[in-house]
Every structure is written in structure tokens, then in C-alpha cells.
C-alpha positions as MATLAB code, in Angstrom:
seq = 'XXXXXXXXXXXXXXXXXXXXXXXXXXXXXXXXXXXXXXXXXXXXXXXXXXXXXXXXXXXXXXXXXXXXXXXXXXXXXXXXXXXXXXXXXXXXXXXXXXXXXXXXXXXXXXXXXXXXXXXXXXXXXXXXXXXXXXXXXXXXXXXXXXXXXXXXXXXXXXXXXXXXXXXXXXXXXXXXXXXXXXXXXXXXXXXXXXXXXXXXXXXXXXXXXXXXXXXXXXXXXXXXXXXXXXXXXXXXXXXXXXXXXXXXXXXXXXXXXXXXXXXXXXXXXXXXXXXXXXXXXXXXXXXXXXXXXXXXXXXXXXXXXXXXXXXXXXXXXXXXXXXXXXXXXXXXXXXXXXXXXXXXXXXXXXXXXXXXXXXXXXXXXXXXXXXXXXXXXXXXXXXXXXXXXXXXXX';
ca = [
       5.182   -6.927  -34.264;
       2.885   -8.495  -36.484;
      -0.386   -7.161  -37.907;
      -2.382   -9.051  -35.166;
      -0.738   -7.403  -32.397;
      -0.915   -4.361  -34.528;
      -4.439   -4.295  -35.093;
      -6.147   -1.965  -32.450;
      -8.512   -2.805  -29.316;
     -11.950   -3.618  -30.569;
     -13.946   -3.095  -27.006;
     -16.994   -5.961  -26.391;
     -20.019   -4.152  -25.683;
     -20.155   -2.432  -22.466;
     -22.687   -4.933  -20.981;
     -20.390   -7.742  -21.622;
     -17.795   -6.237  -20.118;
     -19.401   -5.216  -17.007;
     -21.087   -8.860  -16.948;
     -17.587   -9.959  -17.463;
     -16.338   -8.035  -14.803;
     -18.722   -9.247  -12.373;
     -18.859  -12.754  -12.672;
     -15.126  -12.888  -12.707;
     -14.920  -10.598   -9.457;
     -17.722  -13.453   -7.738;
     -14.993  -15.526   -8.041;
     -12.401  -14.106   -5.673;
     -13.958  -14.576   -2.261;
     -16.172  -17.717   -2.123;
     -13.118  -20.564   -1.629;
     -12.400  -18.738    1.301;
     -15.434  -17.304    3.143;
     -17.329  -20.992    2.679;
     -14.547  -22.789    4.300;
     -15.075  -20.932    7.708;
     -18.494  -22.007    8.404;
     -17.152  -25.723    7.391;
     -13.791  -25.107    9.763;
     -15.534  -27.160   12.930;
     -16.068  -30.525   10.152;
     -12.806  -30.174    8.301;
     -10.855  -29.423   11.780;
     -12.660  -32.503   13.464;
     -12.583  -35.389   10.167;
      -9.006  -33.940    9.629;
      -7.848  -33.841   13.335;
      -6.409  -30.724   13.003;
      -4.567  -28.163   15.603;
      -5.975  -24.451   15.072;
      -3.107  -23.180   14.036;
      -3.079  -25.980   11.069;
      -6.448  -25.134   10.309;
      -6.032  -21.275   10.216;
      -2.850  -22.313    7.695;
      -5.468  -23.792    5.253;
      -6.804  -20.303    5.240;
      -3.603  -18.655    5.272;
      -2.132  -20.261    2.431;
      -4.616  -18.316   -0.028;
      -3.376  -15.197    1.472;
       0.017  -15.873    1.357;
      -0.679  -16.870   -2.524;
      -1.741  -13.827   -2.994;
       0.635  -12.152   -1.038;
       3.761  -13.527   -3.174;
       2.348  -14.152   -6.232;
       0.225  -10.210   -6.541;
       3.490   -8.709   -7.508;
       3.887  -10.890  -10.140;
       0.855  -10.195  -12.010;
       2.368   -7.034  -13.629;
       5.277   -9.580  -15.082;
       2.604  -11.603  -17.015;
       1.257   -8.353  -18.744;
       4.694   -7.802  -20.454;
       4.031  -11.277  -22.351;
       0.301  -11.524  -22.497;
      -2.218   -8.958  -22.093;
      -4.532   -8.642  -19.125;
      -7.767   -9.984  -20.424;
      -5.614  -13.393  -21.150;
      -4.045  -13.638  -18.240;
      -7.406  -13.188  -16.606;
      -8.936  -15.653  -18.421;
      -6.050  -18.093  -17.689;
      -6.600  -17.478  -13.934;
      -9.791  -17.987  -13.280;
      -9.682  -21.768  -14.965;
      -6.664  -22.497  -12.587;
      -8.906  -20.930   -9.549;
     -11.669  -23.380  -10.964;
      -9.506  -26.473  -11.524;
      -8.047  -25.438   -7.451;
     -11.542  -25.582   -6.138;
     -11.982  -29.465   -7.666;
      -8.351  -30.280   -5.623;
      -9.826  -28.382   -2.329;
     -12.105  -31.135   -2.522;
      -9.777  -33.789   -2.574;
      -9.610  -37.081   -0.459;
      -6.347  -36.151    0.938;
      -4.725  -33.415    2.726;
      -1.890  -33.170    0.235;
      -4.728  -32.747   -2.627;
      -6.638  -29.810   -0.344;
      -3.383  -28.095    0.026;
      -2.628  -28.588   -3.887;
      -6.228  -27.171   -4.499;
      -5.252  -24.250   -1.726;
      -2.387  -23.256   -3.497;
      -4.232  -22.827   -6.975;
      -6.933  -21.262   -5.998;
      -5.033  -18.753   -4.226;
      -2.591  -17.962   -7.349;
      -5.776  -17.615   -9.582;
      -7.348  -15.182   -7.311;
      -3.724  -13.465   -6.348;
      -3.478  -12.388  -10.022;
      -7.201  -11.530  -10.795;
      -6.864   -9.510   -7.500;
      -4.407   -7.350   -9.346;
      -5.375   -6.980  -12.709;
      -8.958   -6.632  -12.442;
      -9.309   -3.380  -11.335;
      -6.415   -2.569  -13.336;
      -8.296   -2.851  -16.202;
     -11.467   -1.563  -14.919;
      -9.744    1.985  -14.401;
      -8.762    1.474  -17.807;
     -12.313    0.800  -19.294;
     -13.791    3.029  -17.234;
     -11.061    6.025  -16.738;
     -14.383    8.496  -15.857;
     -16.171    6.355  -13.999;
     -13.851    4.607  -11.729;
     -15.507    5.518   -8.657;
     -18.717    3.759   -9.814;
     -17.228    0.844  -11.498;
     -14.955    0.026   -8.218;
     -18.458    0.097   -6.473;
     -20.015   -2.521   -8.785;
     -16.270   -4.733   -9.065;
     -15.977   -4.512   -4.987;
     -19.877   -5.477   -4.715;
     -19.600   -8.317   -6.448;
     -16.371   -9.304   -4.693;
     -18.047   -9.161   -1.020;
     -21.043  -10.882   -3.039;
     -19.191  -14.011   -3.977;
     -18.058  -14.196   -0.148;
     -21.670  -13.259    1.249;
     -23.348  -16.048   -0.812;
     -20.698  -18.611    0.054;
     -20.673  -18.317    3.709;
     -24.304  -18.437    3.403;
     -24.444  -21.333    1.272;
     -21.778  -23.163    2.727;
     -23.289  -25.680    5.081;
     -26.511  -25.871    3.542;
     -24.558  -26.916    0.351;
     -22.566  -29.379    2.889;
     -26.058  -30.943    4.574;
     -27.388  -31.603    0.476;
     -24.328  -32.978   -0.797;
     -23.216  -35.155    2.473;
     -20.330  -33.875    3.171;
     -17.821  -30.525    3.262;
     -16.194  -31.629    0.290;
     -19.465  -31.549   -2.350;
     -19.911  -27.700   -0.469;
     -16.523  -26.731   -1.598;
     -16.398  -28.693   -4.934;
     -19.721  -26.388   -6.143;
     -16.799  -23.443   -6.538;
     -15.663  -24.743   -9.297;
     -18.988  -24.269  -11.433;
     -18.820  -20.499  -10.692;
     -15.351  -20.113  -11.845;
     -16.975  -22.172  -14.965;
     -19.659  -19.679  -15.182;
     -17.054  -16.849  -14.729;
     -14.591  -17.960  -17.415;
     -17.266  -18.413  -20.359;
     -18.558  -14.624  -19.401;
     -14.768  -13.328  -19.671;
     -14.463  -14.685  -22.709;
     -15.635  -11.778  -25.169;
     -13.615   -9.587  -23.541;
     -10.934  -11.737  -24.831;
     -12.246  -12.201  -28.174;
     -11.219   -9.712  -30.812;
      -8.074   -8.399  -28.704;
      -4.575   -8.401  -28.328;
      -4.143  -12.029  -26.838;
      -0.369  -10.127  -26.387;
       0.980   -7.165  -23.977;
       1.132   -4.188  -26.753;
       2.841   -0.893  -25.977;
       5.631   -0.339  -23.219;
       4.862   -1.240  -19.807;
       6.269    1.273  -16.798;
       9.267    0.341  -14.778;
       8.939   -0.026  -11.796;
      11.444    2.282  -10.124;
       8.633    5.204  -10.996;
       6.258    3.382   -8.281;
       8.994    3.700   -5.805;
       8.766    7.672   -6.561;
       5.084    7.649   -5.475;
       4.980    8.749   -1.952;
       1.469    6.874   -1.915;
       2.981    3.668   -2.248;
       4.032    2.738    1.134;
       1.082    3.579    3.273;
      -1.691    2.534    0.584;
       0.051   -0.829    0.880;
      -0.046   -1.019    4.629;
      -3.290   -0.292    4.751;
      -4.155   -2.977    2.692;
      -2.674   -5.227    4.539;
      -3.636   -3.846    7.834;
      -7.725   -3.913    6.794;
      -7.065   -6.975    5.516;
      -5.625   -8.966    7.886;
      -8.903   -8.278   10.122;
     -11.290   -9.266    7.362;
      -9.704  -12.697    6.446;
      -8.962  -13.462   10.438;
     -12.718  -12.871   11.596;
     -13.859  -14.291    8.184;
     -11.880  -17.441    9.157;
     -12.558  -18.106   12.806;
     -15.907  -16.428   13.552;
     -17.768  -19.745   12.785;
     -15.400  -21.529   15.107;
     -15.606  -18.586   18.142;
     -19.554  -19.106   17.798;
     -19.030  -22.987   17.884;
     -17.073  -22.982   21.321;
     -20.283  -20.880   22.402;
     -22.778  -23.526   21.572;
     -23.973  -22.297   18.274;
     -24.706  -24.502   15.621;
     -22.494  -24.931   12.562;
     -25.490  -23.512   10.608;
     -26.644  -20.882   12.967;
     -22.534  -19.793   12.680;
     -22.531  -20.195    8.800;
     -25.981  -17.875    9.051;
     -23.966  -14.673   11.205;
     -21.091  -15.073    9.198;
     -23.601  -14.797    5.819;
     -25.355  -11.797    7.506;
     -21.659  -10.196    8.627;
     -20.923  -10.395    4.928;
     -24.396   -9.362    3.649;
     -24.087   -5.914    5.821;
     -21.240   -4.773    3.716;
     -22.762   -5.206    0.285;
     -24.296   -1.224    0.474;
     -20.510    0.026    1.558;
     -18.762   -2.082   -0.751;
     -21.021   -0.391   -3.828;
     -21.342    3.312   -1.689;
     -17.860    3.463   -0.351;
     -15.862    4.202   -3.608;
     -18.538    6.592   -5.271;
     -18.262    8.820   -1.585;
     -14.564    8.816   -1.340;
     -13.908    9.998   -4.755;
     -16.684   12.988   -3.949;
     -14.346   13.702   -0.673;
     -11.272   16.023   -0.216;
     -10.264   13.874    2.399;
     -11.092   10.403    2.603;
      -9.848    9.329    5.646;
     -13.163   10.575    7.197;
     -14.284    6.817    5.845;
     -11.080    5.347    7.520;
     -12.083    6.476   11.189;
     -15.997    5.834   10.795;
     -14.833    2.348    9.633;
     -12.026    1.720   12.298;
     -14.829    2.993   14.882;
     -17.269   -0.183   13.676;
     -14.710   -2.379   13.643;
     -13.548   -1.207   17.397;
     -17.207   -1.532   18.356;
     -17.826   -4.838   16.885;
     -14.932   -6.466   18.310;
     -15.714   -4.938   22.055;
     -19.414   -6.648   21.470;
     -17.577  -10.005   20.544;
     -15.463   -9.736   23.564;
     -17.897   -8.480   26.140;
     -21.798   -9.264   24.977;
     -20.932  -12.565   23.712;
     -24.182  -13.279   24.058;
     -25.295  -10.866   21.359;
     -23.379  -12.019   18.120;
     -25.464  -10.657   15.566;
     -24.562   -7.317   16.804;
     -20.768   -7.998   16.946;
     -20.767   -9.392   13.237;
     -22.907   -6.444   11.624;
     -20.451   -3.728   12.861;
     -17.576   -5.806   11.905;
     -18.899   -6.547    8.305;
     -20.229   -2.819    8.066;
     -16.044   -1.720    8.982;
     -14.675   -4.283    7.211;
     -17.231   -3.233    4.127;
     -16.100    0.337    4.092;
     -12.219   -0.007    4.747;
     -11.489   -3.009    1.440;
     -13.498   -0.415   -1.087;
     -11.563    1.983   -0.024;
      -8.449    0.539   -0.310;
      -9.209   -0.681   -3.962;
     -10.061    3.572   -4.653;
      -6.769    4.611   -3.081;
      -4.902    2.532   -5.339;
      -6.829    3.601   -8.050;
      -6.579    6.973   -7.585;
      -3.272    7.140   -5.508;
      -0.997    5.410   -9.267;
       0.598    8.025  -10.924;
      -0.919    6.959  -14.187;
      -3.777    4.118  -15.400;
      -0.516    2.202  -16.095;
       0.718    2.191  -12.801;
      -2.220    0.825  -11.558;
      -1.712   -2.940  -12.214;
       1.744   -1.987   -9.877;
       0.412   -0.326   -7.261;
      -2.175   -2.668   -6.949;
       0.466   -5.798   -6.837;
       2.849   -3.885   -4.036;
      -0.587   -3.032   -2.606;
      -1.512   -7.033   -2.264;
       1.663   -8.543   -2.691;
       2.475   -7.318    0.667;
      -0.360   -6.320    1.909;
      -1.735  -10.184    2.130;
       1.559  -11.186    3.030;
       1.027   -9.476    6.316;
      -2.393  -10.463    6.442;
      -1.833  -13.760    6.038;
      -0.047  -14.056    9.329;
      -3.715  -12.751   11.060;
      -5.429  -16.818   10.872;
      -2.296  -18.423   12.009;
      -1.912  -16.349   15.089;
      -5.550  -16.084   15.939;
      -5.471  -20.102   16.143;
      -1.869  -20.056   17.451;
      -3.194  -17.490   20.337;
      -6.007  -19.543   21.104;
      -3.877  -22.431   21.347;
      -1.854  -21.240   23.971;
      -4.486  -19.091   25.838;
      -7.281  -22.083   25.515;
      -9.575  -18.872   24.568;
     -11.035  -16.647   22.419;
      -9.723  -13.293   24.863;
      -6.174  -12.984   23.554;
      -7.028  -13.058   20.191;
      -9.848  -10.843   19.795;
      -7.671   -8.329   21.543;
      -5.339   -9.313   19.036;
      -7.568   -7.777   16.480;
      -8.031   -4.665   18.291;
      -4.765   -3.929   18.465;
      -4.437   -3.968   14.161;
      -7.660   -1.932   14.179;
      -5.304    0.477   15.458;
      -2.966   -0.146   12.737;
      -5.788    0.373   10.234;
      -6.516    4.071   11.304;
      -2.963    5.144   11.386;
      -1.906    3.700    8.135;
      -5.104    5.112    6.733;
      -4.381    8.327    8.022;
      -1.224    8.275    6.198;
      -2.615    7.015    3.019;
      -5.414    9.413    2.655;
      -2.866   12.081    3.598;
      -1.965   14.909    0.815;
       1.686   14.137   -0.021;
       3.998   16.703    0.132;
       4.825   18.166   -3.332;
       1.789   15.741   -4.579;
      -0.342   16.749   -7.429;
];
């Protein structure tokens, strides 16, 4: 080892980290909640199918699906504030590509901004129950607030950002300026550290002891597989109603805006709870009831987007404090979270291509909205099990 590996952490000031953290965590929504609200333009210029265009969705999530569990393997080399860093420039250089002239260049782009975010996804709140070991329930509040920011200003900026620069591509390009912004305010916490993994990293054959692992992960993907799926093809639903693309890109905004109090409330409540799956059921309740409004009061949207952002704003904090809380250690974390997401958004990645694959065949929206329902289901049972106590658990 030599003496700079040797030399111990030197923490940036705690504002800089938490500034860090923030404008890093921005980053991981907005290439994918300001592409719904462009979804009618890109499907039309690009004479797409549905279930192509849900695939340009779906290949972030299956990025981060099979590339989360990976993540740990880069923190054996380089330590996490690198690798962090690293990511978010190949998110940013992967927003530029989605904004290609070509399909083949917007699937490039797809691909790298979904393996930046599948690693930040991991490692972020890694390190954030690192940095923050007595304040974890708070500091998931703030990472998970500005995660479901990022989305909430994208989908609301989306079109707007579209009808100023002429066209879908400028909207999507302006992505990469954020990750910009993001990578120069990571960049202290890199400073002055380790730019190398130092001191042994756990195996992984003690994760497969933790009788959390399972069902924390299949909640994940469960939860998430109805967030990215109505994130995706809400706009498009509203569109084949008569609403304007902006009107659409406006819900959407205000589905995402809803969940901004949950995403900073949710954590801090569930770690004051002995059993958090009382969050689980009130969230799998708004999601039930926002999906019934969709289906059956079509003409109310507003309604139907504020209970589903409100359930899918309580269920994703959540999931993030499980895994926190439900690793064995602050070590484990990074590979907890990885199984978590690594398979988690491999199953949620199938949610876009079989809404548009069900509409397809059906010629409707009926089919898949029920399609929905029926993993709301799967969200309350798999929560139940993850909130759980385990048998011969501490």
C-alpha cells in the first residue's frame, strides 16, 4: 500500500458533501421522466410501435438492472467517491448521444445514461449511511428528495424546453448541463481522499445469510416497476384522450411534484416505526386508488396522477430505508443495495415494454392499467415480507 492510500479520510465539509450529494442525486431521474412527456414527438418523427418506444425507456432500467450489481466490483479497485464521479460524466456524455440524429446514437446515449445512473443508484446511499451512520433516516429523506426532484423538474420542463429549443432533441440535450453541474459539486468529496478502495470489502456469500435480502429486493422491483411504467406512458394515455402534449407534460410534473413531502417524510417516519409496513399498505392503497380513477374517471386525471405520485412517493423512500437498515453492516450496504436494483430494475424493466406491448394488442389503455393493479398487489405482499421481523433477526 503506499502512503497515499495509507493516509486517512480527510471528510469535505459537511455542506459540501450534502451539496454534493444532492446535485449528484438530481441527476438520476431527469433522462427518464422528460422523455415521457416527449414520447407522442419521438414515437411520431421516429415512427415507432409502442412497444419500441416503451424499450427506449426500458433500456435505462435494464442498465440498471444488470449493471447495479456490479457497482460493488468497482469499489474493490477504486473507492466510491471516484467511481461516482466517473459516473455521472458518462450519464452526462449519454444525455449529448440521447440527442443524437439517429436511432443508433439515442440508443448509444440510452445505454450510458442508464450505466451512469445504475451505479450512482447503488453507491450513493451507500455512502450516505456511511457519512451519516446517525442520521440515515434524515439524510435518505434529503438524497430521495432530490432524486424525485430531478424527475419532477424534468417532466415539468420537458416540453417547454422542447417548444424553446425547436425540437425534442435540444429538451433532452439540456441533461447534460446538470450532470455538468453535478460532477463539479462531487468533486471535493473526491479531493483529499483515497482515489483507491482501502480496507477489505465483504464477500458476498454473507448477503446471502441475510434473510432481508430476498424480499427487500422484490419489493424494489415490484414498486418500481409501477413508477417507471406510469412515469413512461402517462403522457401518452392522456394524449389518446385529447390532452395536449403540454397539458400531459403538466400532470405528469404535478404527479411527480406530490411526492416530494413523502420522498423527504417517508424515511424519517419509518425509522421512528416498529413496523414499517404500515407505510407499505397506506401506499399500495393510493396507488390502488389512483389507478381505479385512471381506469374509471378518466375524465378526472389530476386526481388519478396525485394518488399515484403520493404511492409511488412513499413506497421508493422506503425501499432505499429498508436497504439501509435491513444490511447487516454499513458495508453491506453498497450489496444489498446492488441485489436490491440489480434485480429489482431488471423486473421492472419489463413494466414499459408490456404496457405498450398490451396496448398493442388490446388497441387500449384497459388491459394495461389492470396490468398495474395486479403488481400493486405484488407491492403489498413483498412489502409485507420485507418489513417483516426475521426469524432469529437482531
Amino acid at each position: 500500500m503506499t502512503s497515499a492510500e495509507s493516509r486517512p479520510r480527510r471528510a469535505p465539509a459537511p455542506w459540501l458533501l450534502v451539496t454534493g450529494v444532492v446535485l449528484v442525486a438530481l441527476n438520476l431521474r431527469p433522462a427518464i421522466a422528460g422523455f415521457g412527456p416527449l414520447l407522442p414527438q419521438i414515437q411520431a418523427q421516429l415512427h415507432l410501435s409502442a412497444a419500441t418506444a416503451g424499450l427506449l425507456t426500458t433500456i435505462p432500467l435494464l442498465c440498471w438492472g444488470l449493471l447495479a450489481l456490479t457497482a460493488p466490483a468497482l469499489t474493490r479497485r477504486w473507492s466510491a467517491e471516484t467511481v461516482i464521479l466517473a459516473m455521472v460524466a458518462v450519464l452526462g456524455v449519454g444525455a449529448l448521444l440521447r440527442a443524437g440524429p439517429t436511432l443508433g446514437v439515442i440508443l448509444t446515449g440510452t445505454v450510458l445514461v442508464g450505466a451512469g445512473i445504475a451505479v450512482v443508484n447503488v453507491l450513493l446511499p451507500s455512502l450516505v449511511r456511511r457519512e451519516f451512520p446517525d442520521r440515515v433516516g434524515v439524510m435518505l429523506g434529503v438524497y430521495t428528495l432530490a432524486v424525485v426532484g430531478g424527475a419532477t423538474l424534468a417532466s415539468a420542463v420537458a416540453v417547454p424546453l422542447d417548444v424553446a429549443g425547436g425540437s425534442w432533441r435540444a429538451s433532452l440535450a439540456t441533461w447534460a448541463g446538470l450532470a455538468l453541474l453535478g460532477a463539479v459539486a462531487w468533486v471535493p468529496t473526491v479531493l483529499g481522499r483515497p482515489h483507491r478502495q482501502v480496507g477489505a470489502v465483504p464477500v458476498w456469500r454473507e448477503l446471502w445469510r441475510n434473510p432481508y435480502a430476498w424480499p427487500v429486493t422484490l419489493f424494489m422491483g415490484a414498486q418500481s416497476l409501477v413508477f417507471f411504467t406510469w412515469l413512461a406512458w402517462l403522457p401518452r394515455v392522456w394524449h389518446d384522450q385529447g390532452l395536449s402534449a403540454g397539458v400531459g407534460g403538466g400532470l405528469l410534473s404535478l404527479g411527480n411534484l406530490v411526492q416530494l413531502p413523502f420522498a423527504l417524510f417517508m424515511p424519517i417516519v419509518a425509522g421512528r416505526l416498529r413496523q414499517p409496513f404500515v407505510l407499505v399498505a397506506l401506499a399500495g392503497g393510493l396507488l390502488l386508488a389512483g389507478l381505479l380513477s385512471l381506469l374509471y374517471v378518466p375524465g378526472q386525471p389530476l386526481v388519478g396522477v396525485l394518488l399515484l405520485g403520493a404511492g409511488s412517493g412513499s413506497t421508493f423512500p422506503v425501499a432505499l430505508y429498508l436497504i439501509a437498515v435491513r444490511a447487516a453492516s454499513p458495508a453491506q450496504v453498497a450489496q444489498l443495495s446492488g441485489l436490491a436494483q440489480g434485480v429489482g430494475y431488471t423486473l421492472a424493466a419489463t413494466g414499459p415494454v408490456a404496457f405498450g406491448a398490451l396496448h398493442d394488442r388490446t388497441g387500449g389503455w384497459h388491459a394495461p392499467l389492470w396490468f398495474l393493479i395486479a403488481d400493486t398487489g405484488l407491492v403489498l405482499v413483498t412489502g409485507w415480507w420485507a418489513c417483516r421481523p426475521a426469524r432469529g433477526a437482531a
